[in-house]
Coordinates of C-alpha atoms in Angstrom, one line a residue:
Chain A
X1 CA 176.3 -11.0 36.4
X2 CA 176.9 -14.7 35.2
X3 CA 174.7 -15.6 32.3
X4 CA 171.3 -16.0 33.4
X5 CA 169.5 -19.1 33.8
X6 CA 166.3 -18.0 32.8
X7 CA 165.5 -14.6 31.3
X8 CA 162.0 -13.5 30.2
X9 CA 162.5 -9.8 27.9
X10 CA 159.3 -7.7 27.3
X11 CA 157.0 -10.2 28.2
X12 CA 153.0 -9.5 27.9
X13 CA 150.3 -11.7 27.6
X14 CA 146.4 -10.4 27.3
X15 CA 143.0 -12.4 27.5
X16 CA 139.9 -11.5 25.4
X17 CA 139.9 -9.3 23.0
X18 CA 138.3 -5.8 21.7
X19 CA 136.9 -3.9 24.8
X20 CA 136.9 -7.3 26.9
X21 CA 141.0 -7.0 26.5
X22 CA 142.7 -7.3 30.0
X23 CA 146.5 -6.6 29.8
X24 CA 147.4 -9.3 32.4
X25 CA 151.4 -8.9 32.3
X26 CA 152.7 -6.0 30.3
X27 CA 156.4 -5.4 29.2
X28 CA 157.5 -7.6 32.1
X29 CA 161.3 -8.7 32.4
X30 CA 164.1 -9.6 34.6
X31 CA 166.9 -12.2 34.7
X32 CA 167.8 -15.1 37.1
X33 CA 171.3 -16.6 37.6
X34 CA 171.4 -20.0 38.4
X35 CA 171.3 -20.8 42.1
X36 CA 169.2 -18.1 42.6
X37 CA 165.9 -17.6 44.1
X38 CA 163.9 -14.8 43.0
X39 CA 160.8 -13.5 44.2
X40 CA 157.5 -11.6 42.6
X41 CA 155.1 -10.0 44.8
X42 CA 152.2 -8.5 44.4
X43 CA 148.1 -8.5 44.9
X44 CA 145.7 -11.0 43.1
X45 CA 145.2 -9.8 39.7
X46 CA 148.5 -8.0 39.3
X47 CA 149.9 -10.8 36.9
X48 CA 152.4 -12.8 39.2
X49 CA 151.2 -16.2 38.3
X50 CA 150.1 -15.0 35.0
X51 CA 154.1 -14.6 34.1
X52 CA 155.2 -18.4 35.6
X53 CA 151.9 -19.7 33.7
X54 CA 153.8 -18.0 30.4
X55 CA 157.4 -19.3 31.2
X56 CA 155.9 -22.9 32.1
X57 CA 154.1 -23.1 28.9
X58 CA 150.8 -23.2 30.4
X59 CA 150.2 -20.2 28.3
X60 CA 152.1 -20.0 25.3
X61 CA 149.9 -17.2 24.4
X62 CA 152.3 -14.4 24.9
X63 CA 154.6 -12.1 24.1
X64 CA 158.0 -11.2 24.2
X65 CA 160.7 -14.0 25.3
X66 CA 161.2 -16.7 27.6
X67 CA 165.0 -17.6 27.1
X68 CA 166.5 -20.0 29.5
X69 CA 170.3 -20.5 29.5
X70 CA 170.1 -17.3 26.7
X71 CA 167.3 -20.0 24.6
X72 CA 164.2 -19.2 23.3
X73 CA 161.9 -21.7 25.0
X74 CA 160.1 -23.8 22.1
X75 CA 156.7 -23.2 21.5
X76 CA 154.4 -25.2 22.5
X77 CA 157.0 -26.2 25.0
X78 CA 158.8 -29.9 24.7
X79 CA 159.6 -32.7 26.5
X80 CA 163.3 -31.3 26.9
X81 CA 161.8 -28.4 28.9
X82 CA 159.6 -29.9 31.0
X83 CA 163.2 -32.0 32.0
X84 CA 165.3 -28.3 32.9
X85 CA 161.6 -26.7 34.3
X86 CA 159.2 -27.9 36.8
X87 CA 156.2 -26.1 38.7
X88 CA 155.0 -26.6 42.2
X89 CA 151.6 -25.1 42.1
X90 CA 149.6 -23.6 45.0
X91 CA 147.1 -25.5 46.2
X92 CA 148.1 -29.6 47.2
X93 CA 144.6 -30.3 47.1
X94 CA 143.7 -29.5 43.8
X95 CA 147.3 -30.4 42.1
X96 CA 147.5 -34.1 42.8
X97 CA 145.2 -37.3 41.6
X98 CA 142.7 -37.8 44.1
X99 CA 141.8 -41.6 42.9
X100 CA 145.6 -42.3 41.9
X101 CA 148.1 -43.8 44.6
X102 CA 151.1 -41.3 45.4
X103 CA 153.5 -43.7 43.7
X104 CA 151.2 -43.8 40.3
X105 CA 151.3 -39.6 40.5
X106 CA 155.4 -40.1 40.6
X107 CA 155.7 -42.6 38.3
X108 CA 154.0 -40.9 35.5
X109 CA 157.0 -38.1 34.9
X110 CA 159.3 -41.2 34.5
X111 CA 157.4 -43.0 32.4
X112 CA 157.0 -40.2 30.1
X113 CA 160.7 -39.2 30.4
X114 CA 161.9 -42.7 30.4
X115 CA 163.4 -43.0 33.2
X116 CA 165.1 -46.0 34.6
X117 CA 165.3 -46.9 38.3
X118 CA 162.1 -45.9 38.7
X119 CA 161.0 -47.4 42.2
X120 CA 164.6 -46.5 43.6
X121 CA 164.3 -42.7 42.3
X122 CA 160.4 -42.8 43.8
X123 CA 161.8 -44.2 46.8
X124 CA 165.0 -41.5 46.6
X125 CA 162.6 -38.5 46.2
X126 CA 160.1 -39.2 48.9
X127 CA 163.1 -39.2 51.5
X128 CA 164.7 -36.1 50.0
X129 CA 161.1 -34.5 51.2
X130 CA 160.8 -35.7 54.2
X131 CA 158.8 -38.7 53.3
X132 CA 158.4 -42.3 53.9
X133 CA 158.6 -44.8 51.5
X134 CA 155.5 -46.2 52.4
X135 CA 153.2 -43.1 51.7
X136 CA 154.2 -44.4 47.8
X137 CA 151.4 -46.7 49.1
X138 CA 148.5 -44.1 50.0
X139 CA 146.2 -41.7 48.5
X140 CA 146.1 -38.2 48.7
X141 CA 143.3 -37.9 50.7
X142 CA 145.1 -40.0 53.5
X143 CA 147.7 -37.3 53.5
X144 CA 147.8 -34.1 55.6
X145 CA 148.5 -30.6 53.5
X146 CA 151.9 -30.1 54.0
X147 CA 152.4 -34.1 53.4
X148 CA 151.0 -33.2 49.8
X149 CA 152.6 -30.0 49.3
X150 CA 155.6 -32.2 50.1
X151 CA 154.6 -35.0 47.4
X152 CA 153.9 -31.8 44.8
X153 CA 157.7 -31.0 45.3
X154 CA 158.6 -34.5 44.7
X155 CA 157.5 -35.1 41.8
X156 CA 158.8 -31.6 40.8
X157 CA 162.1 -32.5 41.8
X158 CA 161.7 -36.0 40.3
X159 CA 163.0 -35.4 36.4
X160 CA 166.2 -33.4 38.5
X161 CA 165.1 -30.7 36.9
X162 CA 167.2 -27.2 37.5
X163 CA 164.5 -24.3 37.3
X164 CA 161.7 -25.1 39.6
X165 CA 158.8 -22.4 39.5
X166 CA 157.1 -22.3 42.7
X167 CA 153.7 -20.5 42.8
X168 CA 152.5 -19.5 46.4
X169 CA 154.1 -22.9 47.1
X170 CA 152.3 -22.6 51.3
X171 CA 149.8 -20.2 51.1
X172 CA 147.2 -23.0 51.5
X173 CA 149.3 -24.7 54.7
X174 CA 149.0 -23.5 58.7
X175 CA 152.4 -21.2 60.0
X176 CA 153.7 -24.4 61.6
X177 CA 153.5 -26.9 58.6
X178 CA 154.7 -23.7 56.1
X179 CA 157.9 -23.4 58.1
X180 CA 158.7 -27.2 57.4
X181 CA 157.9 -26.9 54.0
X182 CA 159.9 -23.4 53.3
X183 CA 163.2 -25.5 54.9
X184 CA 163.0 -28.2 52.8
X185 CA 162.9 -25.8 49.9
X186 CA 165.4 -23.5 51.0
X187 CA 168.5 -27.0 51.5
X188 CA 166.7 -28.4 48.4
X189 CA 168.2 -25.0 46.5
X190 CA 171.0 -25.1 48.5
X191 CA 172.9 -28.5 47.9
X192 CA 171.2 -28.9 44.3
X193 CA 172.3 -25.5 43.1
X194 CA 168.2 -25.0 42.0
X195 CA 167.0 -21.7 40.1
X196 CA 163.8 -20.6 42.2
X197 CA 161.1 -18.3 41.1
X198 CA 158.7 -18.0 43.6
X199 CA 155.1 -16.3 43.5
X200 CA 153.8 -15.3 46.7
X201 CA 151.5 -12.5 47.9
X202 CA 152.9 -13.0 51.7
X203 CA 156.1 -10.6 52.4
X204 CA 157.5 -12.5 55.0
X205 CA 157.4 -15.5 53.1
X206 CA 159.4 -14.1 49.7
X207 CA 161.4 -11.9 52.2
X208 CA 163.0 -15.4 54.0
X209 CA 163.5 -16.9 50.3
X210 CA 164.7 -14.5 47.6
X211 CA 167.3 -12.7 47.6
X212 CA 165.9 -10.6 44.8
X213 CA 162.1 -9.6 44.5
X214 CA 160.1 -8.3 41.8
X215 CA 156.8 -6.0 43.1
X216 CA 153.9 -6.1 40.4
X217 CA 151.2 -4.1 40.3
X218 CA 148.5 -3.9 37.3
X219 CA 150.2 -6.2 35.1
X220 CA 153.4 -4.4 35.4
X221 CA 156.7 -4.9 37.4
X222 CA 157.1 -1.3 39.4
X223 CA 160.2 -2.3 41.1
X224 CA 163.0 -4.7 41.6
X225 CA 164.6 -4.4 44.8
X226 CA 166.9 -7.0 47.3
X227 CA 165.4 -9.0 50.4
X228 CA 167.3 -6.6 52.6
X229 CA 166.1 -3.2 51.3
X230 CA 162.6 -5.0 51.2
X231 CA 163.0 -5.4 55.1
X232 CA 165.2 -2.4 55.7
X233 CA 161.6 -0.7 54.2
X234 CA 163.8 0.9 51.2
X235 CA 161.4 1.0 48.6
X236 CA 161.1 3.8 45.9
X237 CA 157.6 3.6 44.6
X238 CA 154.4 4.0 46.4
X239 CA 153.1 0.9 45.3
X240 CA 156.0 -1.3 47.4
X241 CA 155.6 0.8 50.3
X242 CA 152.1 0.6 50.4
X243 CA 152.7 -2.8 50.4
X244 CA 155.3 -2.9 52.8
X245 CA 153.2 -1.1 55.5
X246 CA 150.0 -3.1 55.1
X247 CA 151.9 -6.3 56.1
X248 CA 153.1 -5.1 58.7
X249 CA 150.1 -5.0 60.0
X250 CA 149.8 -1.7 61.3
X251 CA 145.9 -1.0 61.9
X252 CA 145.8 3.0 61.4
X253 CA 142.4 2.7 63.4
X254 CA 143.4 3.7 67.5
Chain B
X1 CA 133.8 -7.0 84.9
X2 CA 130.0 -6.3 84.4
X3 CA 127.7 -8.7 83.2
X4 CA 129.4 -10.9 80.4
X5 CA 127.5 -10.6 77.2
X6 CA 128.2 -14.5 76.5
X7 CA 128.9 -17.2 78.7
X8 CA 130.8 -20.7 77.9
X9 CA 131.4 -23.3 80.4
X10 CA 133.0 -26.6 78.9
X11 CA 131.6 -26.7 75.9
X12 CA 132.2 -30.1 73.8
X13 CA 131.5 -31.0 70.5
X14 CA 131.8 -34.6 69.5
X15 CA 130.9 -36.2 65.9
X16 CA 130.2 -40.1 65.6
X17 CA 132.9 -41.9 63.7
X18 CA 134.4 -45.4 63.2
X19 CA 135.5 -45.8 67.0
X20 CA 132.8 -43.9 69.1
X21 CA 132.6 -40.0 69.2
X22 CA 135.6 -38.3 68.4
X23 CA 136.5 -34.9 70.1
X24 CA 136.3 -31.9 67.8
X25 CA 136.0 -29.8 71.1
X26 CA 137.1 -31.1 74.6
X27 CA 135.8 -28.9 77.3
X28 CA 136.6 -24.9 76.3
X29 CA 135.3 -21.6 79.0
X30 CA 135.3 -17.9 78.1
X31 CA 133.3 -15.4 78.9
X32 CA 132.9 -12.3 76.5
X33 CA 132.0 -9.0 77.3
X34 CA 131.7 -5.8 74.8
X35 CA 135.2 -6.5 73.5
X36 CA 137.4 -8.1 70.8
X37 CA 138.0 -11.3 71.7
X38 CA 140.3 -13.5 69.3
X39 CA 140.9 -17.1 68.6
X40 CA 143.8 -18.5 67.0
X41 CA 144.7 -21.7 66.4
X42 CA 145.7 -23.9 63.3
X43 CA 143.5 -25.8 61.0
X44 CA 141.9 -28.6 62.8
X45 CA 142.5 -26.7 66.5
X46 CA 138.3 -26.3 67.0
X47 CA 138.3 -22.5 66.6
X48 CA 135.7 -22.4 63.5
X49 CA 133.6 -25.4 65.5
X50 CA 133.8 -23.0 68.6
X51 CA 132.4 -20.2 66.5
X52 CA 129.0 -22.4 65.0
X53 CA 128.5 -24.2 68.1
X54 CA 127.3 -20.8 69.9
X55 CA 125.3 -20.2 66.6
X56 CA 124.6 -23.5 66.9
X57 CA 125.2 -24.2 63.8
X58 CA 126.6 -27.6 63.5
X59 CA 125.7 -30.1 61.8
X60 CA 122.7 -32.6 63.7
X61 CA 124.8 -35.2 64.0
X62 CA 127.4 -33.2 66.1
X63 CA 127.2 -34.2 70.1
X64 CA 127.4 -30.6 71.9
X65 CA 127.2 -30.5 75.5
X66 CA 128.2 -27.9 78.0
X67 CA 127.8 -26.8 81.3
X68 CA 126.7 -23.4 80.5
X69 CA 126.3 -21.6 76.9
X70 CA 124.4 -18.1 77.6
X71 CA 123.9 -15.2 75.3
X72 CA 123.2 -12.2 78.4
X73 CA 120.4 -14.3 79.7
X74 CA 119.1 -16.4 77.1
X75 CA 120.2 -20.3 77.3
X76 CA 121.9 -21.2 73.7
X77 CA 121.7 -24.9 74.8
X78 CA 118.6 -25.7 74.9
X79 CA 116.9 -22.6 73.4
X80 CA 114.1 -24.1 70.4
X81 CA 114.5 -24.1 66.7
X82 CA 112.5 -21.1 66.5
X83 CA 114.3 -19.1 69.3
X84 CA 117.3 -19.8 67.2
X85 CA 116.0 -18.7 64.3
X86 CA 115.4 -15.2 65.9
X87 CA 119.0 -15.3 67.6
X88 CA 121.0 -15.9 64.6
X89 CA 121.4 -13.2 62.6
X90 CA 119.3 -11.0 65.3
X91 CA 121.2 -10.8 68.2
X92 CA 124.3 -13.2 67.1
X93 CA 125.7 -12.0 63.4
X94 CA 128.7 -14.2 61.7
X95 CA 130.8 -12.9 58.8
X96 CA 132.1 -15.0 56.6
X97 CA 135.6 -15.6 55.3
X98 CA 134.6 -15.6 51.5
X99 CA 131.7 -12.7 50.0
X100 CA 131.8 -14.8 47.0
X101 CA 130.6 -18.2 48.7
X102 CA 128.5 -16.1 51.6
X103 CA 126.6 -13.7 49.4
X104 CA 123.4 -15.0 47.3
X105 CA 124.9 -15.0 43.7
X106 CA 121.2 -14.1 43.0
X107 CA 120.2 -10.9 44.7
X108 CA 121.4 -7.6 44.5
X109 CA 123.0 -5.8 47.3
X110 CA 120.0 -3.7 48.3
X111 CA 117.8 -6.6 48.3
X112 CA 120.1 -8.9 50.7
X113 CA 120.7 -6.0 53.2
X114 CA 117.2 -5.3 53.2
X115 CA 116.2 -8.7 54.0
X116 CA 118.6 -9.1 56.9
X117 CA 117.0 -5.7 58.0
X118 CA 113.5 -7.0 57.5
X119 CA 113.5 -10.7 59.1
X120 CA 114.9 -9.0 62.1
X121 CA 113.3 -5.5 62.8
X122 CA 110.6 -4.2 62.1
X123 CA 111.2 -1.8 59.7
X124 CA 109.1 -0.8 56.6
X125 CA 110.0 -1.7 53.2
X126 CA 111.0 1.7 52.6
X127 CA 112.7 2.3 56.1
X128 CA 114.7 -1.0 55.6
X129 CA 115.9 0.4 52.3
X130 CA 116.6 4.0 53.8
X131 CA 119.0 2.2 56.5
X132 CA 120.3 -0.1 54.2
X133 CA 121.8 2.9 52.2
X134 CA 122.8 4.5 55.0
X135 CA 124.4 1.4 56.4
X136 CA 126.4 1.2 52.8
X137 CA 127.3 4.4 53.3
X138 CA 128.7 3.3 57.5
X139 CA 130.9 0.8 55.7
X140 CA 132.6 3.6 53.6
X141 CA 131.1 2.6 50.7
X142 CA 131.5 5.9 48.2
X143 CA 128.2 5.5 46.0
X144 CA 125.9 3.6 47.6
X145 CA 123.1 4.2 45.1
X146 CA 125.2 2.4 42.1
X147 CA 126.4 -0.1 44.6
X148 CA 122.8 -1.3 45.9
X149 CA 121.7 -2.5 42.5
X150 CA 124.9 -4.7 41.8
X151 CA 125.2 -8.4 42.3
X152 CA 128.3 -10.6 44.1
X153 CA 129.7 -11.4 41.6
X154 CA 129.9 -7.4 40.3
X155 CA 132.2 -6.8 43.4
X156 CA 135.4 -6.9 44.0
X157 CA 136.6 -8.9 47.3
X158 CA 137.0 -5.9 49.7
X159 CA 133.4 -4.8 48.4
X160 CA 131.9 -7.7 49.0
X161 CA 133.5 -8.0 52.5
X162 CA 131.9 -4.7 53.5
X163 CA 128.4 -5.4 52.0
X164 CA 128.6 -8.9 54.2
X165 CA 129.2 -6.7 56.9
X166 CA 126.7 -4.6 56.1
X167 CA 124.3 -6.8 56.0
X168 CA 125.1 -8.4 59.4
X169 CA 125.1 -5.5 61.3
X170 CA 122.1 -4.2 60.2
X171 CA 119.7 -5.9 63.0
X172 CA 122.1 -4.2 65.1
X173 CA 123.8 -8.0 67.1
X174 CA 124.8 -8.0 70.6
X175 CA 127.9 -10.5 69.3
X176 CA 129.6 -10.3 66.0
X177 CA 131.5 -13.7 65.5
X178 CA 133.8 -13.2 62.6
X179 CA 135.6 -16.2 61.1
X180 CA 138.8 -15.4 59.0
X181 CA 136.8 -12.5 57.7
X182 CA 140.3 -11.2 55.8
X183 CA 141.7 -14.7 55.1
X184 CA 140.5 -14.3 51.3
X185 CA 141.4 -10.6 50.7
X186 CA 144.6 -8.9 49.5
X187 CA 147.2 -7.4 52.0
X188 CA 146.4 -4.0 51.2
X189 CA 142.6 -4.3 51.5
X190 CA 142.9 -6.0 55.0
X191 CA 143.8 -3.4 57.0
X192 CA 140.2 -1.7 55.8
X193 CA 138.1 -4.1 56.5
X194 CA 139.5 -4.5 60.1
X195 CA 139.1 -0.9 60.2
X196 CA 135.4 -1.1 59.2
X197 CA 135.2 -3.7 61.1
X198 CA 136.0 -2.3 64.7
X199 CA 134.4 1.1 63.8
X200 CA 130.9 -0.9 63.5
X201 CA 130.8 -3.0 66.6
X202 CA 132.3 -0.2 68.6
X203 CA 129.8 2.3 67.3
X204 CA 127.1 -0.5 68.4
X205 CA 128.6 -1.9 71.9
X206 CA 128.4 -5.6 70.3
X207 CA 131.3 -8.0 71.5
X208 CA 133.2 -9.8 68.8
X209 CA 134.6 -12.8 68.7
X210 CA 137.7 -13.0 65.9
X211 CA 138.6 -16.2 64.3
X212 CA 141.7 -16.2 62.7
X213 CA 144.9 -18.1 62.2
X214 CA 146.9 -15.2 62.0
X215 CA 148.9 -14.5 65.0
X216 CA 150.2 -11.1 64.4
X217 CA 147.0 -10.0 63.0
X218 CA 144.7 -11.2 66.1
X219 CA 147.4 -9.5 68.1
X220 CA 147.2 -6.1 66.6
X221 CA 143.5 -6.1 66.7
X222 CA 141.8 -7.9 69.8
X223 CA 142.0 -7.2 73.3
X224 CA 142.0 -10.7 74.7
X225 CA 142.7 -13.9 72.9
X226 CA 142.5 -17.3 73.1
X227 CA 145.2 -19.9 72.1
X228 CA 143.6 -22.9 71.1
X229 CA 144.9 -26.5 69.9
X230 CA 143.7 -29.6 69.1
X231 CA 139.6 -28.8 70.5
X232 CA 141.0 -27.5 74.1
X233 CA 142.3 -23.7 74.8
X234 CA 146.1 -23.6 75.5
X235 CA 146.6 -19.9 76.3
X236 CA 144.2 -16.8 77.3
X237 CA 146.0 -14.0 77.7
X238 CA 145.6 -9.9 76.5
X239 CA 146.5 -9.5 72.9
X240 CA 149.3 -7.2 73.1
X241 CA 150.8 -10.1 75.2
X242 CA 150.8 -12.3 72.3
X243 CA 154.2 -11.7 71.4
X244 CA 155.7 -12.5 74.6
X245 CA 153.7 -15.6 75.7
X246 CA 154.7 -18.2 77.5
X247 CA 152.8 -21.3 76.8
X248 CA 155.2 -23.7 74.4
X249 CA 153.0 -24.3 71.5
X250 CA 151.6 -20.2 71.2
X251 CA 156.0 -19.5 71.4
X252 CA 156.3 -22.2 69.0
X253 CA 153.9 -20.6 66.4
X254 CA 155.0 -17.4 66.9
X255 CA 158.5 -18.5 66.3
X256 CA 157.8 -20.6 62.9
X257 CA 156.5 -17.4 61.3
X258 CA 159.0 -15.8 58.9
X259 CA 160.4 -12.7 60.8
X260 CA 160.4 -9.1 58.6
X261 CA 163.2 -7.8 60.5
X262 CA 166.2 -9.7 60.2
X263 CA 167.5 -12.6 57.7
X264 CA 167.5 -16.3 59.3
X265 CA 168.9 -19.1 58.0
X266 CA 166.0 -22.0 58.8
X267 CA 162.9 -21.5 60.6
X268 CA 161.9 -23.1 63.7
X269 CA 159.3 -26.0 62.9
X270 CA 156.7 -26.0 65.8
X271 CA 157.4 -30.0 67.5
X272 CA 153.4 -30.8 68.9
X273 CA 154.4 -31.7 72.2
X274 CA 151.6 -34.6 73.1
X275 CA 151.5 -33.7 76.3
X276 CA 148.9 -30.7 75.0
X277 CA 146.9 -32.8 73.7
X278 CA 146.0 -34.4 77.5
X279 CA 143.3 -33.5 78.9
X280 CA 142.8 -30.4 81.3
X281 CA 141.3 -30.2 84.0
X282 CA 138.8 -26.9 84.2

């Protein structure tokens, strides 16, 4: 394998303490190479988003190691990182400035990285979504769902950055706007060379984007398996075909 | 087919905004008998408005009109306040997509269950709480002792899914309307709950009406569904049909979905074709 472009090695990360203690991620580890997307599945609770939280910096609470290009990733993290790592979070509603303008939310990433060129690269980015360049002009609430998931990626993409951590990126968006969205993300990777880690509790979804997926259960990473053996219904623990089964919908009652 | 158990004839719903009244539904029939009958559609399509408006449950500002709404004899249209307050929960039951919103954060399980039991029927306080165990217990619910004194919030989602359940069947409704009532649980739970689910209202005879957004889902589970987009109905058509449909905008969703089966390079994005949004004519 080339050398990875993010690792994370034995990587746990508990809340409270004493008898409150909840192990969210335990001994948790794999390796990404760069222009790769990889995927972690699992239910709420097992830990998925716990572990991009820790390799974002969201959390630096953890531990273990988050090394990307074979670094350690500085604690609490720095501007540098934030340059090589962006996150698209789940939920457009909640993720963008409700009383700032759509070109204010972009231009605060440039400002802080010092960009130059700023109204070109605002103007750049919107296209490269899909995007106008007069919705720089409006506010998120005059914006549909996927027309914000869309602006979330943006500014994501804005610093160029070369790991993107996606975190059930259209699990808030209808079938028909998801689609959209999952295309743009999939040439995005393509003709940028991006790193992808995606979160995502649907199958079909991580199934269509990674070529390599992660199941967790409890805090822990069961299995690792490819997106063919995933469809091809090749899983070795319980747990993943468990998993399997109940998204394919089959209703045992009849 | 016998009797329906609910009757809709071009039933709108209209709210007041800038320009006038704008259309939330325009004009949608069905009849429903002691079956499953879905709804799909995407966010904004009128299924969830479709849903409240036989509760009638909108908001008083909300214009409804139609030429017939009938629960096996009694007029929802024009039935009074009171009626209504008899019907809902009595002989019309709605689960909810979320137990944690839907539940009061403030009563146990025993107490909620009994109260549903209580307002409708006229059971004792200690007959209400006998059946309220025992429906705990129809909801596969392993201890229902330990489970009756817990509160919402001590529940995990797939709990509280079957306690709501629970407690809306208890009056023992003619019509279960059930809006995205897996939308907020995991995978593995789902199947469960729609388990549960059908084992209730079949054990009862209620019809149910299925709200989802989940194509594959409403497929596997109803018998008959209904397509809808943009406050009209596209499509009705038997739900094992659902994969093979014909209408454009039902092939186009079914075709945006991520397939499980093979690998494709980009998935179809669904083009509205404005045409559907014309008016039909019933």
């Amino acid at each position: 394998m080339t050398a990875p472009s993010l690792e994370i090695v034995n990587l746990s990360v508990a809340f409270g303490s004493d008898r409150a203690r909840v192990q969210a991620v335990d001994n948790a580890g794999f390796r990404v190479a760069p222009g790769e997307s990889f995927g972690i599945i699992g239910e709420s609770g097992s830990g998925k988003s716990t572990i991009l939280r820790a390799i974002s910096g969201l959390n630096d609470e953890y531990d273990g190691s988050v090394l990307i290009d074979g670094r350690a990733a500085p604690r609490p993290r720095n501007k540098a990182f934030f340059k090589n790592v962006q996150m698209v979070f789940q939920d457009p509603y909640s993720s963008l400035h409700p009383r700032r303008m759509i070109r204010a939310t972009l231009m605060e990433p440039l400002e802080i990285h010092r960009f130059d060129r700023r109204d070109e690269r605002i103007a750049q980015a919107l296209s490269d979504v899909g995007l106008a360049p007069e919705f720089a002009y409006r506010y998120p609430h005059q914006l549909s769902g996927g027309q914000r998931q869309r602006v979330a990626v943006a500014r994501a993409l804005l610093l160029e950055p070369r790991i993107m951590l996606l975190d059930e990126p259209t699990s808030a968006l209808d079938v028909s706007v998801q689609a959209g969205v999952l295309n743009l993300l999939n040439t995005l990777r393509l003709s940028r060379g991006l790193t992808y880690v995606m979160v995502s509790h649907d199958l079909r979804v991580i199934a269509h984007m990674c070529s390599r997926i992660a199941v967790m259960t409890q805090g822990r990473i069961v299995e690792e398996l490819s997106a063919d053996d995933l469809r091809s219904q090749n899983a070795e623990q319980d747990y993943t075909r468990e998993l399997i089964t109940a998204s394919r919908v089959a209703l045992a009652a009849e | 087919m016998s009797e329906p158990l609910l009757e809709v004839k071009n039933l709108r719903v209209a709210y007041p905004s800038a320009h006038g009244y704008s259309d939330a539904l325009r004009g949608i029939s069905f009849a429903l008998g002691r079956e499953k009958l879905g709804i799909v559609g995407e966010s904004g399509s009128g299924k969830s408005t479709a849903g409240r408006a036989v509760m009638r449950l909108l908001p008083p500002k909300a214009r409804v009109t139609a030429d017939a709404m009938q629960l096996s004899g009694v007029d929802l249209l024009n039935a009074s306040e009171r009626k209504m307050r008899d019907i809902r929960g009595g002989r019309i039951a709605m689960v909810l997509q979320d137990p944690r919103y839907a539940l009061n954060p403030l009563k146990t399980v025993e107490s909620q269950i009994v109260e549903s039991c209580r307002i409708h029927t006229r059971a004792s306080r200690s007959e209400a709480r006998d059946r309220a165990l025992a429906m705990l217990e129809d909801v596969r619910i392993r201890d229902p002792q330990r489970v009756a004194r817990l509160y919402p919030h001590e529940l995990s989602g797939g709990m509280g899914q079957r306690v709501m359940i629970a407690m809306m069947l208890i009056p023992s409704p003619e019509l279960v309307i059930a809006d995205e009532p897996t939308s907020a649980l995991d995978v593995t739970v789902r199947g469960q709950i729609l388990d549960i689910l059908n084992e209730r209202v079949e054990a009862q005879g209620a019809g149910l009406i299925f709200i989802s957004h989940d194509l594959p889902l409403v497929g596997d589970f109803c018998d008959r569904v209904l397509v809808m987009y943009g406050g009209q109905v596209m499509e009705e058509l038997a739900a094992h049909e659902l994969a093979r449909a014909t209408h454009p905008y039902t092939r186009a969703l079914n075709a945006s979905l991520p397939p499980l089966d093979r690998r494709v390079e980009e998935l179809i994005v669904p083009e509205h074709d404005p045409e559907w949004l014309s008016e039909r004519r019933a």
